[in-house]
mmCIF file of C-alpha atoms in Angstrom:
data_model
loop_
_atom_site.group_PDB
_atom_site.id
_atom_site.type_symbol
_atom_site.label_atom_id
_atom_site.label_comp_id
_atom_site.label_asym_id
_atom_site.label_seq_id
_atom_site.Cartn_x
_atom_site.Cartn_y
_atom_site.Cartn_z
ATOM 1 C CA MET A 7 79.189 6.462 -33.599
ATOM 2 C CA LYS A 8 81.171 5.005 -36.445
ATOM 3 C CA THR A 9 80.691 1.298 -36.784
ATOM 4 C CA ASP A 10 82.450 -0.955 -39.239
ATOM 5 C CA ALA A 11 79.637 -3.121 -40.597
ATOM 6 C CA VAL A 12 81.980 -5.933 -41.620
ATOM 7 C CA ASP A 13 83.718 -6.036 -38.247
ATOM 8 C CA LEU A 14 80.409 -6.007 -36.358
ATOM 9 C CA THR A 15 78.930 -8.721 -38.572
ATOM 10 C CA LEU A 16 82.037 -10.843 -38.152
ATOM 11 C CA PHE A 17 81.860 -10.535 -34.372
ATOM 12 C CA LEU A 18 78.146 -11.410 -34.224
ATOM 13 C CA ALA A 19 78.496 -14.364 -36.598
ATOM 14 C CA GLN A 20 81.493 -15.682 -34.661
ATOM 15 C CA SER A 21 79.499 -15.452 -31.452
ATOM 16 C CA VAL A 22 76.798 -17.855 -32.625
ATOM 17 C CA VAL A 23 78.801 -20.583 -34.377
ATOM 18 C CA ASP A 24 80.922 -23.428 -33.064
ATOM 19 C CA GLN A 25 83.933 -22.619 -35.197
ATOM 20 C CA PRO A 26 84.475 -18.858 -34.995
ATOM 21 C CA ALA A 27 87.904 -19.088 -36.589
ATOM 22 C CA LEU A 28 86.294 -20.240 -39.838
ATOM 23 C CA VAL A 29 83.914 -17.300 -40.197
ATOM 24 C CA ARG A 30 84.606 -14.800 -42.981
ATOM 25 C CA ALA A 31 82.830 -11.556 -43.706
ATOM 26 C CA SER A 32 83.359 -9.200 -46.613
ATOM 27 C CA ARG A 33 81.667 -6.271 -48.215
ATOM 28 C CA ARG A 34 79.976 -6.479 -51.614
ATOM 29 C CA GLY A 35 78.354 -3.156 -52.378
ATOM 30 C CA SER A 36 75.878 -2.456 -49.602
ATOM 31 C CA THR A 37 75.823 -6.101 -48.527
ATOM 32 C CA VAL A 38 78.004 -7.781 -45.954
ATOM 33 C CA VAL A 39 78.481 -11.363 -47.081
ATOM 34 C CA VAL A 40 79.172 -13.946 -44.398
ATOM 35 C CA ARG A 41 80.671 -17.367 -44.813
ATOM 36 C CA VAL A 42 80.707 -19.971 -42.032
ATOM 37 C CA ALA A 43 82.166 -23.452 -41.642
ATOM 38 C CA PRO A 44 80.349 -26.125 -43.683
ATOM 39 C CA GLY A 45 77.319 -27.359 -41.758
ATOM 40 C CA GLU A 46 77.128 -24.274 -39.569
ATOM 41 C CA GLU A 47 74.785 -22.303 -41.820
ATOM 42 C CA GLY A 48 71.855 -23.273 -39.618
ATOM 43 C CA ARG A 49 73.518 -21.688 -36.608
ATOM 44 C CA LEU A 50 73.900 -18.392 -38.407
ATOM 45 C CA ILE A 51 70.372 -18.415 -39.744
ATOM 46 C CA GLY A 52 68.606 -19.668 -36.631
ATOM 47 C CA ARG A 53 65.077 -20.945 -36.308
ATOM 48 C CA GLN A 54 62.858 -19.171 -38.811
ATOM 49 C CA GLY A 55 65.792 -16.924 -39.656
ATOM 50 C CA ARG A 56 65.710 -15.272 -36.269
ATOM 51 C CA VAL A 57 69.466 -15.100 -35.765
ATOM 52 C CA ILE A 58 70.420 -13.669 -39.160
ATOM 53 C CA GLN A 59 67.516 -11.238 -38.928
ATOM 54 C CA ALA A 60 68.738 -10.053 -35.527
ATOM 55 C CA ILE A 61 72.229 -9.571 -36.971
ATOM 56 C CA ARG A 62 70.755 -7.496 -39.811
ATOM 57 C CA THR A 63 68.741 -5.369 -37.412
ATOM 58 C CA LEU A 64 71.778 -4.654 -35.250
ATOM 59 C CA VAL A 65 74.129 -3.917 -38.132
ATOM 60 C CA ARG A 66 71.586 -1.545 -39.630
ATOM 61 C CA ALA A 67 70.978 0.173 -36.308
ATOM 62 C CA ALA A 68 74.709 0.704 -35.846
ATOM 63 C CA THR A 69 75.413 2.087 -39.314
ATOM 64 C CA ASP A 70 74.169 5.038 -41.305
ATOM 65 C CA PRO A 71 70.506 4.360 -42.161
ATOM 66 C CA ALA A 72 71.115 5.855 -45.624
ATOM 67 C CA GLU A 73 73.573 3.052 -46.307
ATOM 68 C CA ARG A 74 70.877 0.389 -45.926
ATOM 69 C CA VAL A 75 73.428 -2.260 -45.133
ATOM 70 C CA ASN A 76 72.263 -5.799 -45.723
ATOM 71 C CA VAL A 77 73.739 -8.998 -44.315
ATOM 72 C CA ASP A 78 73.581 -12.236 -46.263
ATOM 73 C CA LEU A 79 74.904 -15.735 -46.001
ATOM 74 C CA ASP A 80 77.317 -16.547 -48.782
ATOM 75 C CA ALA A 81 75.652 -18.951 -51.201
ATOM 76 C CA PRO A 82 77.463 -22.253 -51.437
ATOM 77 C CA ARG A 83 79.340 -22.546 -54.696
ATOM 78 C CA GLY A 84 79.964 -25.406 -57.046
ATOM 79 C CA GLY A 85 77.549 -28.236 -56.297
ATOM 80 C CA MET B 26 87.697 -15.898 -26.376
ATOM 81 C CA ASP B 27 90.263 -18.211 -24.841
ATOM 82 C CA ASN B 28 87.650 -20.472 -23.396
ATOM 83 C CA ARG B 29 85.816 -20.678 -26.653
ATOM 84 C CA THR B 30 88.950 -21.581 -28.518
ATOM 85 C CA ASN B 31 89.728 -24.225 -25.950
ATOM 86 C CA LEU B 32 86.254 -25.650 -26.319
ATOM 87 C CA ASP B 33 86.637 -25.763 -30.069
ATOM 88 C CA ASP B 34 89.960 -27.532 -29.742
ATOM 89 C CA TYR B 35 88.438 -29.924 -27.280
ATOM 90 C CA LEU B 36 85.515 -30.749 -29.545
ATOM 91 C CA ALA B 37 87.722 -30.941 -32.610
ATOM 92 C CA GLY B 38 89.976 -33.358 -30.714
ATOM 93 C CA LEU B 39 86.973 -35.576 -30.150
ATOM 94 C CA GLY B 40 86.063 -35.315 -33.792
ATOM 95 C CA ILE B 41 82.611 -33.908 -33.109
ATOM 96 C CA ALA B 42 83.090 -30.229 -33.861
ATOM 97 C CA GLY B 43 80.125 -28.949 -35.792
ATOM 98 C CA ALA B 44 78.805 -32.458 -36.049
ATOM 99 C CA ASP B 45 75.484 -31.648 -34.508
ATOM 100 C CA GLU B 46 73.028 -28.855 -35.178
ATOM 101 C CA THR B 47 71.378 -29.223 -31.822
ATOM 102 C CA ASP B 48 72.744 -28.143 -28.488
ATOM 103 C CA ALA B 49 73.828 -31.553 -27.364
ATOM 104 C CA PRO B 50 75.271 -31.514 -23.880
ATOM 105 C CA PRO B 51 79.050 -31.285 -23.921
ATOM 106 C CA PRO B 52 80.910 -34.552 -23.495
ATOM 107 C CA ALA B 53 81.514 -35.902 -20.020
ATOM 108 C CA PRO B 54 84.934 -35.281 -18.551
ATOM 109 C CA GLU B 55 87.503 -37.974 -19.126
ATOM 110 C CA PRO B 56 87.917 -40.304 -16.190
ATOM 111 C CA GLY B 57 90.298 -38.765 -13.723
ATOM 112 C CA ALA B 58 90.335 -35.514 -15.651
ATOM 113 C CA GLY B 59 88.906 -33.514 -12.795
ATOM 114 C CA PRO B 60 86.703 -33.536 -9.743
ATOM 115 C CA VAL B 61 83.359 -35.231 -10.308
ATOM 116 C CA ALA B 62 81.650 -32.295 -8.650
ATOM 117 C CA VAL B 63 82.155 -30.293 -11.848
ATOM 118 C CA PRO B 64 79.277 -31.612 -13.908
ATOM 119 C CA ASP B 65 80.094 -29.892 -17.129
ATOM 120 C CA PRO B 66 83.632 -28.846 -18.016
ATOM 121 C CA ALA B 67 82.601 -26.836 -21.042
ATOM 122 C CA ALA B 68 79.803 -24.824 -19.451
ATOM 123 C CA GLN B 69 80.761 -21.298 -18.566
ATOM 124 C CA ASP B 70 79.196 -18.932 -16.127
ATOM 125 C CA PRO B 71 76.181 -17.475 -17.968
ATOM 126 C CA ARG B 72 76.705 -14.018 -16.601
ATOM 127 C CA GLU B 73 80.338 -13.935 -17.708
ATOM 128 C CA VAL B 74 79.392 -15.253 -21.131
ATOM 129 C CA LEU B 75 76.761 -12.560 -21.502
ATOM 130 C CA GLU B 76 79.031 -9.771 -20.278
ATOM 131 C CA ARG B 77 81.783 -10.803 -22.641
ATOM 132 C CA PHE B 78 79.373 -10.841 -25.585
ATOM 133 C CA LEU B 79 77.886 -7.454 -24.723
ATOM 134 C CA GLN B 80 81.293 -5.877 -24.218
ATOM 135 C CA GLY B 81 82.354 -7.135 -27.634
ATOM 136 C CA LEU B 82 79.152 -5.703 -29.055
ATOM 137 C CA THR B 83 79.336 -2.278 -27.434
ATOM 138 C CA ALA B 84 83.040 -1.956 -28.273
ATOM 139 C CA ARG B 85 81.973 -2.095 -31.919
ATOM 140 C CA ILE B 86 78.767 -0.072 -31.708
ATOM 141 C CA ASP B 87 79.769 2.600 -29.217
ATOM 142 C CA PRO B 88 82.615 2.221 -26.719
ATOM 143 C CA GLY B 89 80.896 4.918 -24.635
ATOM 144 C CA LEU B 90 78.060 2.527 -23.719
ATOM 145 C CA ALA B 91 78.242 1.088 -20.231
ATOM 146 C CA VAL B 92 76.815 -2.384 -19.673
ATOM 147 C CA SER B 93 75.570 -3.839 -16.422
ATOM 148 C CA VAL B 94 74.166 -7.345 -15.969
ATOM 149 C CA ARG B 95 71.978 -8.296 -13.036
ATOM 150 C CA GLU B 96 70.833 -11.782 -12.153
ATOM 151 C CA GLY B 97 67.084 -11.839 -11.754
ATOM 152 C CA GLU B 98 64.771 -14.791 -11.288
ATOM 153 C CA GLY B 99 65.247 -17.117 -14.252
ATOM 154 C CA ALA B 100 66.597 -14.214 -16.216
ATOM 155 C CA LEU B 101 69.626 -12.066 -16.780
ATOM 156 C CA GLU B 102 68.761 -8.391 -16.878
ATOM 157 C CA VAL B 103 70.963 -6.118 -18.889
ATOM 158 C CA ASP B 104 70.963 -2.356 -18.772
ATOM 159 C CA MET B 105 72.976 -0.311 -21.210
ATOM 160 C CA THR B 106 73.530 3.368 -20.608
ATOM 161 C CA GLY B 107 75.286 6.042 -22.599
ATOM 162 C CA GLU B 108 74.771 8.829 -25.076
ATOM 163 C CA SER B 109 73.712 6.539 -27.899
ATOM 164 C CA ALA B 110 71.345 4.569 -25.668
ATOM 165 C CA ALA B 111 68.252 6.325 -26.995
ATOM 166 C CA ARG B 112 69.232 5.471 -30.542
ATOM 167 C CA LEU B 113 69.733 1.848 -29.593
ATOM 168 C CA ALA B 114 66.263 1.675 -28.124
ATOM 169 C CA GLY B 115 64.972 2.553 -31.569
ATOM 170 C CA ARG B 116 61.423 3.418 -32.320
ATOM 171 C CA ASP B 117 59.890 0.269 -30.949
ATOM 172 C CA GLY B 118 62.633 -1.601 -29.160
ATOM 173 C CA ARG B 119 63.441 -3.696 -32.220
ATOM 174 C CA THR B 120 67.148 -3.287 -31.753
ATOM 175 C CA LEU B 121 66.832 -4.372 -28.143
ATOM 176 C CA GLY B 122 64.881 -7.407 -29.291
ATOM 177 C CA ALA B 123 67.683 -8.242 -31.729
ATOM 178 C CA ILE B 124 70.272 -8.011 -28.955
ATOM 179 C CA GLU B 125 68.100 -10.311 -26.847
ATOM 180 C CA VAL B 126 67.844 -12.925 -29.607
ATOM 181 C CA LEU B 127 71.614 -12.968 -30.084
ATOM 182 C CA ALA B 128 72.369 -12.893 -26.364
ATOM 183 C CA TYR B 129 70.047 -15.850 -25.808
ATOM 184 C CA THR B 130 71.696 -17.739 -28.675
ATOM 185 C CA VAL B 131 75.148 -17.041 -27.268
ATOM 186 C CA LEU B 132 74.065 -18.184 -23.796
ATOM 187 C CA ALA B 133 72.638 -21.394 -25.170
ATOM 188 C CA LYS B 134 75.773 -22.128 -27.130
ATOM 189 C CA GLN B 135 78.526 -21.017 -24.780
ATOM 190 C CA ALA B 136 76.946 -21.586 -21.381
ATOM 191 C CA GLY B 137 74.549 -24.386 -22.293
ATOM 192 C CA ARG B 138 71.672 -22.469 -20.766
ATOM 193 C CA THR B 139 68.376 -22.353 -22.609
ATOM 194 C CA ASP B 140 66.342 -21.816 -19.450
ATOM 195 C CA LEU B 141 67.509 -18.253 -18.863
ATOM 196 C CA ARG B 142 65.644 -15.342 -20.344
ATOM 197 C CA VAL B 143 67.628 -12.275 -21.306
ATOM 198 C CA ARG B 144 66.115 -8.853 -20.921
ATOM 199 C CA VAL B 145 67.961 -5.963 -22.438
ATOM 200 C CA ASP B 146 67.133 -2.420 -21.432
ATOM 201 C CA VAL B 147 68.770 0.842 -22.378
ATOM 202 C CA GLY B 148 68.677 3.762 -20.015
ATOM 203 C CA GLY B 149 65.537 2.409 -18.358
ATOM 204 C CA PHE B 150 63.536 2.551 -21.625
ATOM 205 C CA ARG B 151 61.947 -0.858 -21.109
ATOM 206 C CA LYS B 152 61.315 -0.174 -17.456
ATOM 207 C CA ARG B 153 59.329 2.942 -18.299
ATOM 208 C CA GLN B 154 57.473 0.952 -20.938
ATOM 209 C CA ALA B 155 56.630 -1.705 -18.335
ATOM 210 C CA ASP B 156 55.409 0.960 -15.908
ATOM 211 C CA THR B 157 53.127 2.286 -18.621
ATOM 212 C CA LEU B 158 51.806 -1.223 -19.291
ATOM 213 C CA ARG B 159 51.114 -1.823 -15.608
ATOM 214 C CA LYS B 160 49.120 1.386 -15.392
ATOM 215 C CA LEU B 161 47.180 0.366 -18.479
ATOM 216 C CA ALA B 162 46.500 -3.035 -16.894
ATOM 217 C CA GLU B 163 45.163 -1.427 -13.758
ATOM 218 C CA ARG B 164 42.881 0.893 -15.714
ATOM 219 C CA LEU B 165 41.528 -1.888 -17.919
ATOM 220 C CA ALA B 166 40.990 -4.175 -14.936
ATOM 221 C CA VAL B 167 38.735 -1.574 -13.330
ATOM 222 C CA GLN B 168 36.849 -1.190 -16.595
ATOM 223 C CA VAL B 169 36.392 -4.965 -17.037
ATOM 224 C CA ALA B 170 35.323 -5.434 -13.420
ATOM 225 C CA LYS B 171 32.728 -2.700 -13.854
ATOM 226 C CA SER B 172 31.313 -3.841 -17.188
ATOM 227 C CA GLY B 173 31.630 -7.589 -16.628
ATOM 228 C CA GLU B 174 32.757 -7.838 -20.265
ATOM 229 C CA PRO B 175 36.172 -9.221 -21.314
ATOM 230 C CA HIS B 176 38.579 -6.767 -22.936
ATOM 231 C CA GLU B 177 40.872 -7.882 -25.744
ATOM 232 C CA LEU B 178 44.104 -5.961 -26.235
ATOM 233 C CA GLN B 179 46.087 -5.367 -29.422
ATOM 234 C CA PRO B 180 48.643 -8.078 -30.303
ATOM 235 C CA MET B 181 51.906 -7.509 -28.457
ATOM 236 C CA PRO B 182 55.218 -9.266 -27.847
ATOM 237 C CA ALA B 183 55.473 -12.019 -25.255
ATOM 238 C CA ALA B 184 57.542 -9.867 -22.905
ATOM 239 C CA ASP B 185 54.850 -7.185 -22.802
ATOM 240 C CA ARG B 186 52.068 -9.728 -22.303
ATOM 241 C CA ARG B 187 54.075 -11.170 -19.464
ATOM 242 C CA VAL B 188 54.209 -7.774 -17.751
ATOM 243 C CA LEU B 189 50.420 -7.548 -17.985
ATOM 244 C CA HIS B 190 49.864 -11.122 -16.797
ATOM 245 C CA LEU B 191 52.068 -10.530 -13.772
ATOM 246 C CA ALA B 192 50.497 -7.167 -13.025
ATOM 247 C CA LEU B 193 47.044 -8.723 -12.802
ATOM 248 C CA GLN B 194 47.764 -12.229 -11.523
ATOM 249 C CA ASP B 195 46.544 -11.448 -7.997
ATOM 250 C CA HIS B 196 43.827 -9.043 -9.006
ATOM 251 C CA PRO B 197 40.608 -9.784 -7.100
ATOM 252 C CA ASP B 198 38.202 -9.000 -9.949
ATOM 253 C CA VAL B 199 39.863 -10.082 -13.215
ATOM 254 C CA THR B 200 42.008 -12.799 -14.786
ATOM 255 C CA THR B 201 44.155 -12.723 -17.925
ATOM 256 C CA GLU B 202 44.680 -15.082 -20.812
ATOM 257 C CA SER B 203 46.647 -14.998 -24.067
ATOM 258 C CA VAL B 204 44.826 -15.943 -27.263
ATOM 259 C CA GLY B 205 45.801 -16.226 -30.923
ATOM 260 C CA GLU B 206 49.027 -17.461 -32.457
ATOM 261 C CA GLY B 207 52.378 -15.979 -33.379
ATOM 262 C CA ALA B 208 52.491 -12.283 -34.077
ATOM 263 C CA ALA B 209 48.724 -12.051 -33.535
ATOM 264 C CA ARG B 210 48.909 -13.364 -29.977
ATOM 265 C CA ARG B 211 47.184 -10.987 -27.610
ATOM 266 C CA LEU B 212 45.993 -10.636 -24.079
ATOM 267 C CA VAL B 213 42.399 -10.857 -22.915
ATOM 268 C CA ILE B 214 41.375 -9.471 -19.548
ATOM 269 C CA LYS B 215 38.310 -11.278 -18.232
ATOM 270 C CA PRO B 216 36.105 -10.803 -15.215
ATOM 271 C CA ARG B 217 36.863 -13.295 -12.440
ATOM 272 C CA ARG B 218 33.783 -15.257 -11.348
#
């Protein structure tokens, strides 16, 4: 199975937020960086990081283990 | 997708989109907007919500996976079958656990249901695991009844403890109890007195 890590991450992130149209995902090296609408970071992360961790687990399971794909929330920039 | 977009538009129109971290109940329908019998205009059928999510997921992971959702008691039971099913099950069901976490989150958000458990199985993997646990429970119950001493099991996930609890709930000679916190939570089988 050939899974696009960015596409899968985008779909999963969009599924758990209130404003799916504002979700962005892009690849930086082996990391998929996700950005969500302001104030929706908590939705993506989940209680005790459960949601983002589940997204990581799934994306890793669906891609080549040698790739070691990571998924991270984009850090807010500029204040 | 359409429904979700509509909901977003609806919430945005009310100026409350993303305003609240919690799962506040959706706003009441406008007066005269529809029959009063519909209590919640935004809530969607949980099963449909779950199926749509899982289809979106499998389309990206492996379009060859077939998904079926069954409504159980207080739970939606998912079985996924296909060539890559074994790989999805993973070594210890971690991937299945991840799907469950996301499915539950999606249900809470899109269907407003936090009372439904979601159980995800692939090719009967979990079912076989549960059968194994039930046999273990039976064996340990006999042992505990004979010795009169409680038996403490290794820490295990809530779903597995639940299988053991249920397997022994009507047992004439033993009772079960969970002890410890978090990842260390484990089941104790005790003699019934």
